[in-house]
Short mmCIF file of C-alpha atoms in Angstrom, two decimals:
data_model
loop_
_atom_site.label_atom_id
_atom_site.label_comp_id
_atom_site.label_asym_id
_atom_site.label_seq_id
_atom_site.Cartn_x
_atom_site.Cartn_y
_atom_site.Cartn_z
CA UNK A 1 -0.98 12.58 -21.46
CA UNK A 2 -1.68 12.49 -25.06
CA UNK A 3 0.30 10.35 -27.99
CA UNK A 4 1.09 10.44 -31.11
CA UNK A 5 0.04 7.99 -33.95
CA UNK A 6 3.34 6.92 -34.07
CA UNK A 7 3.55 6.11 -30.17
CA UNK A 8 0.26 4.40 -30.15
CA UNK A 9 1.21 2.22 -32.97
CA UNK A 10 4.31 1.29 -30.81
CA UNK A 11 1.96 1.12 -27.79
CA UNK A 12 -0.63 -1.34 -29.34
CA UNK A 13 2.79 -3.62 -30.45
CA UNK A 14 4.08 -3.75 -27.39
CA UNK A 15 0.68 -4.76 -25.81
CA UNK A 16 -0.07 -7.78 -28.29
CA UNK A 17 3.49 -8.52 -27.57
CA UNK A 18 2.64 -8.79 -23.83
CA UNK A 19 -0.37 -10.96 -24.62
CA UNK A 20 1.00 -13.22 -26.98
CA UNK A 21 4.83 -13.31 -26.33
CA UNK A 22 7.03 -13.84 -29.49
CA UNK A 23 10.37 -12.68 -30.19
CA UNK A 24 10.36 -8.76 -30.98
CA UNK A 25 12.82 -7.41 -33.92
CA UNK A 26 15.51 -5.05 -33.05
CA UNK A 27 13.42 -2.17 -34.60
CA UNK A 28 10.22 -3.02 -32.14
CA UNK A 29 12.79 -3.06 -29.18
CA UNK A 30 14.14 0.20 -29.89
CA UNK A 31 10.63 1.75 -30.64
CA UNK A 32 9.41 0.65 -27.31
CA UNK A 33 12.33 1.77 -25.19
CA UNK A 34 11.86 5.14 -26.92
CA UNK A 35 8.45 5.25 -25.98
CA UNK A 36 8.99 4.10 -22.50
CA UNK A 37 11.68 6.97 -22.44
CA UNK A 38 9.19 9.92 -23.74
CA UNK A 39 6.37 8.61 -21.30
CA UNK A 40 9.26 8.80 -18.34
CA UNK A 41 9.94 12.35 -19.46
CA UNK A 42 6.26 13.17 -19.62
CA UNK A 43 5.89 12.11 -16.03
CA UNK A 44 8.98 13.91 -14.88
CA UNK A 45 7.79 16.96 -16.54
CA UNK A 46 4.02 16.67 -14.90
CA UNK A 47 5.89 16.10 -11.44
CA UNK A 48 7.76 19.62 -11.90
CA UNK A 49 4.64 21.29 -13.29
CA UNK A 50 2.78 20.46 -10.28
CA UNK A 51 5.46 21.13 -8.18
CA UNK A 52 5.93 24.75 -9.51
CA UNK A 53 1.93 25.03 -9.27
CA UNK A 54 1.78 24.11 -5.68
CA UNK A 55 4.99 26.74 -4.64
CA UNK A 56 2.75 29.38 -6.84
CA UNK A 57 -0.22 28.86 -4.86
CA UNK A 58 1.97 29.06 -1.46
CA UNK A 59 3.61 32.29 -2.80
CA UNK A 60 -0.11 33.74 -3.18
CA UNK A 61 -1.06 32.42 -0.07
CA UNK A 62 1.62 34.29 1.83
CA UNK A 63 0.59 37.18 0.16
CA UNK A 64 -2.87 37.52 1.15
CA UNK A 65 -5.19 39.10 1.59
CA UNK A 66 -4.12 41.31 -1.50
CA UNK A 67 -3.81 38.21 -3.71
CA UNK A 68 -7.13 36.61 -3.04
CA UNK A 69 -8.37 36.42 -6.43
CA UNK A 70 -5.30 34.61 -7.76
CA UNK A 71 -5.24 32.54 -5.10
CA UNK A 72 -8.59 31.30 -4.91
CA UNK A 73 -8.22 30.97 -8.96
CA UNK A 74 -5.08 28.84 -8.13
CA UNK A 75 -6.69 27.04 -5.39
CA UNK A 76 -9.84 25.80 -7.78
CA UNK A 77 -7.02 24.49 -10.18
CA UNK A 78 -5.30 22.27 -7.80
CA UNK A 79 -8.58 21.07 -6.00
CA UNK A 80 -9.19 19.69 -9.66
CA UNK A 81 -5.93 18.30 -10.14
CA UNK A 82 -6.35 16.15 -6.54
CA UNK A 83 -4.35 18.44 -4.61
CA UNK A 84 -5.57 18.04 -0.71
CA UNK A 85 -5.99 21.03 1.03
CA UNK A 86 -3.66 21.95 3.69
CA UNK A 87 -4.07 23.28 7.09
CA UNK A 88 -2.62 26.70 5.75
CA UNK A 89 -5.18 26.93 3.11
CA UNK A 90 -7.98 26.25 5.39
CA UNK A 91 -6.86 28.93 7.61
CA UNK A 92 -6.97 31.26 4.51
CA UNK A 93 -9.91 30.42 3.38
CA UNK A 94 -11.37 31.19 6.80
CA UNK A 95 -10.27 34.85 6.45
CA UNK A 96 -11.66 35.35 2.94
CA UNK A 97 -14.95 33.66 3.52
CA UNK A 98 -16.62 37.12 2.99
CA UNK A 99 -16.20 36.46 -0.66
CA UNK A 100 -19.02 34.14 -1.91
CA UNK A 101 -16.13 32.05 -3.82
CA UNK A 102 -13.64 31.82 -1.13
CA UNK A 103 -16.83 30.19 1.18
CA UNK A 104 -18.12 27.64 -1.45
CA UNK A 105 -14.18 26.54 -1.42
CA UNK A 106 -13.84 26.73 2.55
CA UNK A 107 -16.64 24.18 2.66
CA UNK A 108 -15.06 22.03 -0.43
CA UNK A 109 -11.72 22.29 1.50
CA UNK A 110 -12.92 20.52 4.90
CA UNK A 111 -14.58 17.89 3.01
CA UNK A 112 -11.83 16.92 0.99
CA UNK A 113 -9.63 17.36 4.22
CA UNK A 114 -11.60 15.28 6.31
CA UNK A 115 -11.69 12.84 3.45
CA UNK A 116 -8.20 12.93 3.20
CA UNK A 117 -7.52 12.51 7.42
CA UNK A 118 -9.90 9.99 7.20
CA UNK A 119 -8.26 8.08 4.41
CA UNK A 120 -4.82 8.09 6.32
CA UNK A 121 -5.75 7.31 9.46
CA UNK A 122 -7.65 4.16 8.40
CA UNK A 123 -4.50 3.09 6.07
CA UNK A 124 -2.29 3.13 9.70
CA UNK A 125 -5.14 1.29 11.55
CA UNK A 126 -5.02 -2.61 10.40
CA UNK A 127 -8.38 -3.75 9.16
CA UNK A 128 -9.87 -6.41 11.63
CA UNK A 129 -9.26 -9.80 10.91
CA UNK A 130 -12.47 -11.87 9.90
CA UNK A 131 -12.25 -15.70 9.90
CA UNK A 132 -12.10 -17.77 6.75
CA UNK A 133 -15.46 -19.52 6.15
CA UNK A 134 -14.09 -22.29 4.14
CA UNK A 135 -11.25 -23.12 6.39
CA UNK A 136 -11.74 -25.33 9.61
CA UNK A 137 -12.08 -23.10 12.66
CA UNK A 138 -13.71 -20.60 10.70
CA UNK A 139 -17.70 -19.50 11.29
CA UNK A 140 -18.98 -22.85 9.87
CA UNK A 141 -16.98 -24.71 12.77
CA UNK A 142 -18.96 -21.94 15.08
CA UNK A 143 -22.38 -23.46 14.02
CA UNK A 144 -21.51 -26.66 14.60
CA UNK A 145 -22.62 -27.94 17.89
CA UNK A 146 -19.99 -29.39 20.19
CA UNK A 147 -19.58 -33.17 20.16
CA UNK A 148 -19.93 -34.90 23.51
CA UNK A 149 -16.35 -36.26 25.19
CA UNK A 150 -16.71 -40.09 25.43
CA UNK A 151 -17.68 -40.86 28.86
CA UNK A 152 -15.47 -42.49 31.52
CA UNK A 153 -16.10 -45.93 32.36
CA UNK A 154 -15.09 -47.15 35.48
CA UNK A 155 -13.00 -50.35 33.99
CA UNK A 156 -10.89 -47.78 31.67
CA UNK A 157 -8.54 -45.49 32.95
CA UNK A 158 -9.23 -41.77 31.59
CA UNK A 159 -7.64 -41.14 27.81
CA UNK A 160 -3.88 -40.30 28.54
CA UNK A 161 -2.93 -36.71 26.92
CA UNK A 162 -1.04 -36.19 24.05
CA UNK A 163 2.74 -36.56 24.79
CA UNK A 164 4.97 -33.25 24.65
CA UNK A 165 7.67 -33.38 22.16
CA UNK A 166 10.36 -33.81 24.57
CA UNK A 167 8.75 -37.09 25.69
CA UNK A 168 8.68 -38.45 22.53
CA UNK A 169 12.07 -37.02 21.47
CA UNK A 170 14.53 -37.17 24.19
CA UNK A 171 17.47 -34.68 24.10
CA UNK A 172 20.37 -35.72 22.21
CA UNK A 173 23.13 -36.45 23.90
CA UNK A 174 26.89 -35.70 22.79
CA UNK A 175 28.85 -38.47 22.36
CA UNK A 176 31.06 -39.85 24.64
CA UNK A 177 34.70 -40.37 23.46
CA UNK A 178 36.25 -43.60 23.95
CA UNK A 179 38.44 -44.02 26.84
CA UNK A 180 41.85 -43.69 25.92
CA UNK A 181 44.37 -46.86 25.82
CA UNK A 182 47.65 -46.13 27.63
CA UNK A 183 50.61 -47.95 26.08
CA UNK A 184 53.02 -49.54 28.77
CA UNK A 185 56.70 -49.41 27.78
CA UNK A 186 58.00 -52.49 27.39
#
């Protein structure tokens, strides 16, 4: 993505304002909004171009083996743009591997496909949780020797275990309404 000199000036002012917040004049706000719109439009156009190129690649792949030259060229361009090869691409390259370009692309695509699968699997499986070193119960606690328990002496009963919450805080009872007094007619 390339910026014009005017867009770079607006971007520089916006970044300076982000670092040192001050009220912006209305003209600067309009310039920032216009630049944001231009960046959004360029990103959308890049997405449309990528979709067109991938559709073109699929058309060439479907027309193989007659379109091998164009397919290999489009696949190289797509790989340079960050495309992850699909199983259909690997199958097509296996069919074309007699060509030196296709054989080298097959090796490259197999490596990229394996990396992609590994990355997706790593994203699905949660990382093993490691214990914190600075908090109680971490690895530092594992290194501490166990403290000896107080020996029971014959004259003293063993230490009482901690009470349960239900022992300390008995359940609340609902208040009983006062008995109603009966009035005697008289």
